[in-house]
Amino acid sequence: MMKNVVGVDMGCTKMLMVAEVDGQLVERKVPTGLDCSLEYLAGEIDRFIAGIPYEPEGLGIALPGLVEGDRRLQFSDIHALCGVTDLTILPKGAFAVV
């Protein structure tokens, strides 16, 4: 079981990032919006991870939208996510839950 993980809940108005540090939850909320960019989202995740005292073993991300097949986000209210199949802008080890 992984211990050092980060959770991200990406929504249309805010993104919540959570990690456990020394038995306490550390969280950060940032605004999103329908027109925010992939670079902004990834940058905020990177900043959060840089602020915790460990390198995460895993990163789970919940994204708003409809999934086509097992990889493509067909539609999302966050316009930059529509059609995304390649989440390589996300930190290494990230996996998305849509």
CSV table of N, CA, C and O in Angstrom, one decimal:
chain,number,residue,atom,x,y,z
A,1,MET,N,0.8,-1.2,0.0
A,1,MET,CA,0.0,0.0,0.0
A,1,MET,C,0.9,1.3,0.0
A,1,MET,O,1.8,1.4,0.8
A,2,MET,N,0.6,2.2,-0.9
A,2,MET,CA,1.3,3.4,-1.0
A,2,MET,C,0.9,4.3,0.2
A,2,MET,O,-0.2,4.4,0.6
A,3,LYS,N,1.9,5.0,0.8
A,3,LYS,CA,1.7,5.9,1.9
A,3,LYS,C,1.8,7.4,1.5
A,3,LYS,O,1.0,8.2,1.9
A,4,ASN,N,2.7,7.7,0.7
A,4,ASN,CA,3.0,9.1,0.3
A,4,ASN,C,2.3,9.4,-1.1
A,4,ASN,O,2.9,9.3,-2.1
A,5,VAL,N,1.1,9.7,-1.0
A,5,VAL,CA,0.3,10.0,-2.2
A,5,VAL,C,-0.4,11.4,-2.1
A,5,VAL,O,-0.5,12.0,-1.0
A,6,VAL,N,-0.8,11.9,-3.3
A,6,VAL,CA,-1.5,13.2,-3.4
A,6,VAL,C,-2.8,12.9,-4.1
A,6,VAL,O,-2.8,12.2,-5.1
A,7,GLY,N,-3.8,13.5,-3.6
A,7,GLY,CA,-5.1,13.5,-4.3
A,7,GLY,C,-5.5,14.8,-4.8
A,7,GLY,O,-5.2,15.9,-4.2
A,8,VAL,N,-6.0,14.9,-6.1
A,8,VAL,CA,-6.4,16.1,-6.7
A,8,VAL,C,-7.9,15.9,-7.2
A,8,VAL,O,-8.2,15.0,-7.9
A,9,ASP,N,-8.7,16.9,-6.8
A,9,ASP,CA,-10.1,16.9,-7.3
A,9,ASP,C,-10.2,18.2,-8.1
A,9,ASP,O,-10.3,19.3,-7.6
A,10,MET,N,-10.2,18.0,-9.4
A,10,MET,CA,-10.3,19.1,-10.3
A,10,MET,C,-11.7,19.4,-10.7
A,10,MET,O,-12.4,18.5,-11.3
A,11,GLY,N,-12.2,20.6,-10.4
A,11,GLY,CA,-13.6,20.9,-10.8
A,11,GLY,C,-13.6,22.2,-11.6
A,11,GLY,O,-12.6,22.8,-12.0
A,12,CYS,N,-14.8,22.6,-11.9
A,12,CYS,CA,-15.0,23.7,-12.9
A,12,CYS,C,-14.8,25.1,-12.2
A,12,CYS,O,-14.7,26.1,-12.9
A,13,THR,N,-14.8,25.1,-10.8
A,13,THR,CA,-14.6,26.4,-10.1
A,13,THR,C,-13.4,26.4,-9.3
A,13,THR,O,-12.8,27.4,-9.0
A,14,LYS,N,-12.9,25.2,-8.8
A,14,LYS,CA,-11.8,25.1,-8.0
A,14,LYS,C,-11.1,23.7,-8.1
A,14,LYS,O,-11.7,22.8,-8.6
A,15,MET,N,-9.8,23.7,-7.7
A,15,MET,CA,-9.1,22.4,-7.7
A,15,MET,C,-8.6,22.3,-6.3
A,15,MET,O,-8.0,23.2,-5.7
A,16,LEU,N,-8.9,21.1,-5.7
A,16,LEU,CA,-8.5,20.8,-4.3
A,16,LEU,C,-7.4,19.8,-4.4
A,16,LEU,O,-7.6,18.7,-5.0
A,17,MET,N,-6.3,20.0,-3.7
A,17,MET,CA,-5.2,19.1,-3.7
A,17,MET,C,-5.0,18.8,-2.2
A,17,MET,O,-5.0,19.6,-1.3
A,18,VAL,N,-4.7,17.5,-1.9
A,18,VAL,CA,-4.6,17.0,-0.5
A,18,VAL,C,-3.5,16.0,-0.4
A,18,VAL,O,-3.3,15.1,-1.3
A,19,ALA,N,-2.8,16.1,0.7
A,19,ALA,CA,-1.7,15.1,1.0
A,19,ALA,C,-1.7,14.9,2.5
A,19,ALA,O,-2.1,15.8,3.3
A,20,GLU,N,-1.2,13.8,3.0
A,20,GLU,CA,-1.0,13.6,4.4
A,20,GLU,C,0.4,13.8,4.8
A,20,GLU,O,1.3,13.2,4.1
A,21,VAL,N,0.7,14.6,5.7
A,21,VAL,CA,2.0,14.9,6.2
A,21,VAL,C,2.0,14.8,7.7
A,21,VAL,O,1.3,15.5,8.4
A,22,ASP,N,2.8,13.9,8.2
A,22,ASP,CA,2.9,13.7,9.7
A,22,ASP,C,1.6,13.4,10.3
A,22,ASP,O,1.3,14.0,11.4
A,23,GLY,N,0.7,12.6,9.7
A,23,GLY,CA,-0.6,12.3,10.2
A,23,GLY,C,-1.6,13.4,10.1
A,23,GLY,O,-2.8,13.2,10.5
A,24,GLN,N,-1.3,14.5,9.5
A,24,GLN,CA,-2.2,15.6,9.3
A,24,GLN,C,-2.5,15.8,7.8
A,24,GLN,O,-1.6,15.7,7.0
A,25,LEU,N,-3.7,16.2,7.4
A,25,LEU,CA,-4.0,16.5,6.1
A,25,LEU,C,-3.6,17.9,5.7
A,25,LEU,O,-3.9,18.9,6.5
A,26,VAL,N,-2.9,18.0,4.6
A,26,VAL,CA,-2.5,19.3,4.1
A,26,VAL,C,-3.3,19.5,2.8
A,26,VAL,O,-3.3,18.6,2.0
A,27,GLU,N,-3.9,20.6,2.7
A,27,GLU,CA,-4.7,20.9,1.5
A,27,GLU,C,-4.5,22.3,0.9
A,27,GLU,O,-4.1,23.2,1.7
A,28,ARG,N,-4.8,22.4,-0.3
A,28,ARG,CA,-4.7,23.7,-1.0
A,28,ARG,C,-5.8,23.7,-2.0
A,28,ARG,O,-6.0,22.8,-2.8
A,29,LYS,N,-6.5,24.8,-2.1
A,29,LYS,CA,-7.5,25.1,-3.1
A,29,LYS,C,-7.1,26.2,-4.0
A,29,LYS,O,-6.6,27.2,-3.4
A,30,VAL,N,-7.3,26.1,-5.2
A,30,VAL,CA,-7.0,27.1,-6.2
A,30,VAL,C,-8.2,27.3,-7.1
A,30,VAL,O,-8.9,26.3,-7.4
A,31,PRO,N,-8.4,28.5,-7.7
A,31,PRO,CA,-9.5,28.6,-8.6
A,31,PRO,C,-9.2,28.0,-9.9
A,31,PRO,O,-8.0,27.9,-10.3
A,32,THR,N,-10.2,27.5,-10.6
A,32,THR,CA,-10.0,27.0,-12.0
A,32,THR,C,-10.8,27.8,-12.9
A,32,THR,O,-10.4,28.9,-13.3
A,33,GLY,N,-11.9,27.4,-13.4
A,33,GLY,CA,-12.7,28.1,-14.3
A,33,GLY,C,-12.8,27.3,-15.7
A,33,GLY,O,-11.9,26.5,-16.0
A,34,LEU,N,-13.8,27.7,-16.4
A,34,LEU,CA,-14.0,26.9,-17.7
A,34,LEU,C,-12.9,27.2,-18.7
A,34,LEU,O,-12.7,26.3,-19.6
A,35,ASP,N,-12.2,28.3,-18.6
A,35,ASP,CA,-11.2,28.6,-19.6
A,35,ASP,C,-9.7,28.5,-19.1
A,35,ASP,O,-8.8,29.0,-19.7
A,36,CYS,N,-9.5,27.8,-18.0
A,36,CYS,CA,-8.1,27.7,-17.5
A,36,CYS,C,-7.4,26.7,-18.4
A,36,CYS,O,-7.9,25.8,-19.0
A,37,SER,N,-6.1,26.9,-18.4
A,37,SER,CA,-5.2,26.1,-19.3
A,37,SER,C,-4.7,24.8,-18.6
A,37,SER,O,-4.6,24.8,-17.4
A,38,LEU,N,-4.3,23.9,-19.4
A,38,LEU,CA,-3.6,22.7,-18.9
A,38,LEU,C,-2.3,23.1,-18.2
A,38,LEU,O,-2.0,22.5,-17.1
A,39,GLU,N,-1.6,24.0,-18.7
A,39,GLU,CA,-0.3,24.5,-18.1
A,39,GLU,C,-0.6,25.1,-16.7
A,39,GLU,O,0.2,24.8,-15.8
A,40,TYR,N,-1.7,25.8,-16.5
A,40,TYR,CA,-2.0,26.4,-15.2
A,40,TYR,C,-2.3,25.2,-14.3
A,40,TYR,O,-1.8,25.2,-13.1
A,41,LEU,N,-3.1,24.3,-14.7
A,41,LEU,CA,-3.5,23.2,-13.8
A,41,LEU,C,-2.3,22.4,-13.4
A,41,LEU,O,-2.1,22.1,-12.2
A,42,ALA,N,-1.5,22.0,-14.3
A,42,ALA,CA,-0.2,21.3,-14.0
A,42,ALA,C,0.7,22.1,-13.1
A,42,ALA,O,1.3,21.5,-12.2
A,43,GLY,N,0.8,23.4,-13.4
A,43,GLY,CA,1.7,24.2,-12.6
A,43,GLY,C,1.2,24.3,-11.1
A,43,GLY,O,2.1,24.2,-10.2
A,44,GLU,N,-0.1,24.3,-10.9
A,44,GLU,CA,-0.6,24.4,-9.5
A,44,GLU,C,-0.3,23.0,-8.8
A,44,GLU,O,0.0,23.0,-7.6
A,45,ILE,N,-0.5,21.9,-9.5
A,45,ILE,CA,-0.2,20.6,-9.0
A,45,ILE,C,1.3,20.5,-8.6
A,45,ILE,O,1.7,20.1,-7.5
A,46,ASP,N,2.1,21.0,-9.5
A,46,ASP,CA,3.6,21.0,-9.3
A,46,ASP,C,3.9,21.8,-8.0
A,46,ASP,O,4.8,21.4,-7.2
A,47,ARG,N,3.3,23.0,-7.9
A,47,ARG,CA,3.6,23.9,-6.8
A,47,ARG,C,3.2,23.2,-5.4
A,47,ARG,O,3.9,23.3,-4.4
A,48,PHE,N,2.0,22.5,-5.5
A,48,PHE,CA,1.6,21.8,-4.3
A,48,PHE,C,2.6,20.7,-3.9
A,48,PHE,O,3.0,20.6,-2.7
A,49,ILE,N,3.0,19.9,-4.9
A,49,ILE,CA,3.9,18.8,-4.6
A,49,ILE,C,5.2,19.4,-4.1
A,49,ILE,O,5.8,18.8,-3.2
A,50,ALA,N,5.7,20.5,-4.6
A,50,ALA,CA,6.9,21.1,-4.2
A,50,ALA,C,6.9,21.5,-2.7
A,50,ALA,O,7.9,21.6,-2.0
A,51,GLY,N,5.7,21.8,-2.2
A,51,GLY,CA,5.5,22.3,-0.9
A,51,GLY,C,5.3,21.2,0.2
A,51,GLY,O,5.2,21.5,1.4
A,52,ILE,N,5.3,19.9,-0.2
A,52,ILE,CA,5.2,18.8,0.8
A,52,ILE,C,6.6,18.2,0.9
A,52,ILE,O,7.4,18.2,0.0
A,53,PRO,N,6.9,17.6,2.1
A,53,PRO,CA,8.2,17.1,2.4
A,53,PRO,C,8.6,15.7,1.8
A,53,PRO,O,9.4,15.0,2.4
A,54,TYR,N,7.9,15.3,0.8
A,54,TYR,CA,8.2,14.0,0.2
A,54,TYR,C,7.9,14.0,-1.3
A,54,TYR,O,7.1,14.8,-1.8
A,55,GLU,N,8.5,13.1,-2.0
A,55,GLU,CA,8.1,12.9,-3.4
A,55,GLU,C,7.0,11.8,-3.4
A,55,GLU,O,7.1,10.7,-2.9
A,56,PRO,N,5.8,12.2,-4.0
A,56,PRO,CA,4.7,11.3,-3.9
A,56,PRO,C,5.0,9.9,-4.7
A,56,PRO,O,5.6,10.0,-5.7
A,57,GLU,N,4.5,8.9,-4.1
A,57,GLU,CA,4.6,7.6,-4.8
A,57,GLU,C,3.5,7.4,-5.8
A,57,GLU,O,3.5,6.6,-6.7
A,58,GLY,N,2.4,8.2,-5.6
A,58,GLY,CA,1.3,8.2,-6.5
A,58,GLY,C,0.5,9.5,-6.5
A,58,GLY,O,0.6,10.2,-5.5
A,59,LEU,N,-0.2,9.7,-7.5
A,59,LEU,CA,-1.1,10.9,-7.6
A,59,LEU,C,-2.4,10.5,-8.3
A,59,LEU,O,-2.4,10.0,-9.4
A,60,GLY,N,-3.5,10.7,-7.6
A,60,GLY,CA,-4.8,10.4,-8.1
A,60,GLY,C,-5.5,11.7,-8.5
A,60,GLY,O,-5.5,12.6,-7.7
A,61,ILE,N,-6.1,11.8,-9.7
A,61,ILE,CA,-6.7,13.0,-10.1
A,61,ILE,C,-8.1,12.7,-10.6
A,61,ILE,O,-8.3,11.8,-11.5
A,62,ALA,N,-9.1,13.4,-10.1
A,62,ALA,CA,-10.5,13.3,-10.5
A,62,ALA,C,-10.7,14.4,-11.5
A,62,ALA,O,-10.5,15.6,-11.1
A,63,LEU,N,-11.2,14.1,-12.7
A,63,LEU,CA,-11.4,15.1,-13.7
A,63,LEU,C,-12.9,15.2,-14.1
A,63,LEU,O,-13.5,14.1,-14.1
A,64,PRO,N,-13.4,16.4,-14.3
A,64,PRO,CA,-14.8,16.4,-14.7
A,64,PRO,C,-15.0,16.1,-16.2
A,64,PRO,O,-14.2,16.7,-17.0
A,65,GLY,N,-15.9,15.2,-16.6
A,65,GLY,CA,-16.1,15.0,-18.0
A,65,GLY,C,-16.6,13.6,-18.3
A,65,GLY,O,-16.7,12.7,-17.5
A,66,LEU,N,-16.8,13.4,-19.6
A,66,LEU,CA,-17.2,12.1,-20.2
A,66,LEU,C,-16.0,11.4,-20.8
A,66,LEU,O,-15.3,12.0,-21.5
A,67,VAL,N,-15.8,10.1,-20.4
A,67,VAL,CA,-14.7,9.4,-20.9
A,67,VAL,C,-15.1,8.5,-22.1
A,67,VAL,O,-16.2,7.9,-22.1
A,68,GLU,N,-14.3,8.5,-23.1
A,68,GLU,CA,-14.6,7.7,-24.3
A,68,GLU,C,-13.5,6.6,-24.3
A,68,GLU,O,-12.3,6.9,-24.2
A,69,GLY,N,-13.9,5.4,-24.3
A,69,GLY,CA,-13.0,4.3,-24.2
A,69,GLY,C,-12.3,4.3,-22.8
A,69,GLY,O,-13.0,4.5,-21.8
A,70,ASP,N,-11.1,4.0,-22.8
A,70,ASP,CA,-10.4,4.0,-21.5
A,70,ASP,C,-9.4,5.1,-21.3
A,70,ASP,O,-8.7,5.2,-20.3
A,71,ARG,N,-9.3,6.0,-22.2
A,71,ARG,CA,-8.2,7.0,-22.1
A,71,ARG,C,-8.6,8.5,-22.5
A,71,ARG,O,-8.1,9.4,-22.0
A,72,ARG,N,-9.6,8.6,-23.3
A,72,ARG,CA,-9.9,9.9,-23.9
A,72,ARG,C,-11.0,10.6,-23.1
A,72,ARG,O,-12.1,10.1,-22.9
A,73,LEU,N,-10.7,11.8,-22.7
A,73,LEU,CA,-11.7,12.7,-22.1
A,73,LEU,C,-12.5,13.4,-23.2
A,73,LEU,O,-12.0,14.3,-23.8
A,74,GLN,N,-13.6,12.8,-23.6
A,74,GLN,CA,-14.3,13.3,-24.7
A,74,GLN,C,-14.9,14.7,-24.6
A,74,GLN,O,-14.8,15.5,-25.4
A,75,PHE,N,-15.4,15.0,-23.4
A,75,PHE,CA,-16.0,16.3,-23.1
A,75,PHE,C,-15.8,16.7,-21.7
A,75,PHE,O,-15.9,15.8,-20.8
A,76,SER,N,-15.5,17.9,-21.5
A,76,SER,CA,-15.4,18.5,-20.1
A,76,SER,C,-15.8,19.9,-20.2
A,76,SER,O,-15.6,20.6,-21.1
A,77,ASP,N,-16.4,20.4,-19.1
A,77,ASP,CA,-16.7,21.8,-19.0
A,77,ASP,C,-15.5,22.7,-18.9
A,77,ASP,O,-15.5,23.8,-19.3
A,78,ILE,N,-14.4,22.1,-18.4
A,78,ILE,CA,-13.1,22.8,-18.5
A,78,ILE,C,-12.6,22.6,-20.0
A,78,ILE,O,-12.1,21.5,-20.3
A,79,HIS,N,-12.7,23.6,-20.8
A,79,HIS,CA,-12.5,23.5,-22.2
A,79,HIS,C,-11.1,22.9,-22.6
A,79,HIS,O,-11.0,22.1,-23.5
A,80,ALA,N,-10.1,23.2,-21.8
A,80,ALA,CA,-8.7,22.7,-22.2
A,80,ALA,C,-8.6,21.2,-22.0
A,80,ALA,O,-7.7,20.5,-22.6
A,81,LEU,N,-9.6,20.6,-21.3
A,81,LEU,CA,-9.5,19.1,-21.1
A,81,LEU,C,-10.3,18.3,-22.2
A,81,LEU,O,-10.1,17.1,-22.3
A,82,CYS,N,-11.1,19.0,-23.0
A,82,CYS,CA,-11.9,18.3,-24.0
A,82,CYS,C,-10.9,17.6,-25.0
A,82,CYS,O,-10.0,18.3,-25.6
A,83,GLY,N,-11.1,16.4,-25.2
A,83,GLY,CA,-10.3,15.6,-26.2
A,83,GLY,C,-9.0,15.2,-25.7
A,83,GLY,O,-8.2,14.5,-26.4
A,84,VAL,N,-8.6,15.4,-24.4
A,84,VAL,CA,-7.3,15.1,-23.9
A,84,VAL,C,-7.2,13.6,-23.8
A,84,VAL,O,-8.1,12.9,-23.3
A,85,THR,N,-6.1,13.1,-24.4
A,85,THR,CA,-5.8,11.7,-24.2
A,85,THR,C,-4.4,11.5,-23.6
A,85,THR,O,-4.1,10.5,-23.0
A,86,ASP,N,-3.6,12.5,-23.7
A,86,ASP,CA,-2.2,12.4,-23.2
A,86,ASP,C,-2.0,13.4,-22.1
A,86,ASP,O,-2.0,14.6,-22.2
A,87,LEU,N,-1.9,12.8,-20.9
A,87,LEU,CA,-1.7,13.7,-19.7
A,87,LEU,C,-0.3,13.8,-19.3
A,87,LEU,O,0.1,13.8,-18.1
A,88,THR,N,0.6,13.8,-20.3
A,88,THR,CA,2.0,13.9,-20.0
A,88,THR,C,2.5,15.2,-19.3
A,88,THR,O,3.5,15.3,-18.8
A,89,ILE,N,1.6,16.2,-19.3
A,89,ILE,CA,2.0,17.5,-18.6
A,89,ILE,C,1.8,17.3,-17.1
A,89,ILE,O,2.3,18.1,-16.4
A,90,LEU,N,1.1,16.2,-16.7
A,90,LEU,CA,1.0,16.0,-15.3
A,90,LEU,C,2.3,15.4,-14.7
A,90,LEU,O,3.0,14.8,-15.4
A,91,PRO,N,2.5,15.5,-13.4
A,91,PRO,CA,3.7,14.9,-12.8
A,91,PRO,C,3.8,13.4,-13.1
A,91,PRO,O,2.8,12.7,-13.2
A,92,LYS,N,5.0,13.0,-13.1
A,92,LYS,CA,5.3,11.5,-13.4
A,92,LYS,C,4.6,10.7,-12.3
A,92,LYS,O,4.7,11.0,-11.1
A,93,GLY,N,4.0,9.6,-12.7
A,93,GLY,CA,3.3,8.8,-11.7
A,93,GLY,C,1.8,9.1,-11.5
A,93,GLY,O,1.1,8.4,-10.8
A,94,ALA,N,1.4,10.2,-12.2
A,94,ALA,CA,0.0,10.6,-12.0
A,94,ALA,C,-0.9,9.6,-12.7
A,94,ALA,O,-0.6,9.0,-13.7
A,95,PHE,N,-2.1,9.4,-12.2
A,95,PHE,CA,-3.1,8.6,-12.8
A,95,PHE,C,-4.4,9.3,-12.6
A,95,PHE,O,-4.7,9.9,-11.6
A,96,ALA,N,-5.2,9.3,-13.6
A,96,ALA,CA,-6.5,10.1,-13.6
A,96,ALA,C,-7.7,9.2,-13.3
A,96,ALA,O,-7.7,8.1,-13.8
A,97,VAL,N,-8.6,9.6,-12.5
A,97,VAL,CA,-9.9,8.9,-12.3
A,97,VAL,C,-10.9,9.9,-12.8
A,97,VAL,O,-11.1,11.0,-12.3
A,98,VAL,N,-11.7,9.5,-13.8
A,98,VAL,CA,-12.7,10.4,-14.4
A,98,VAL,C,-14.1,9.9,-14.2
A,98,VAL,O,-14.2,8.7,-14.0
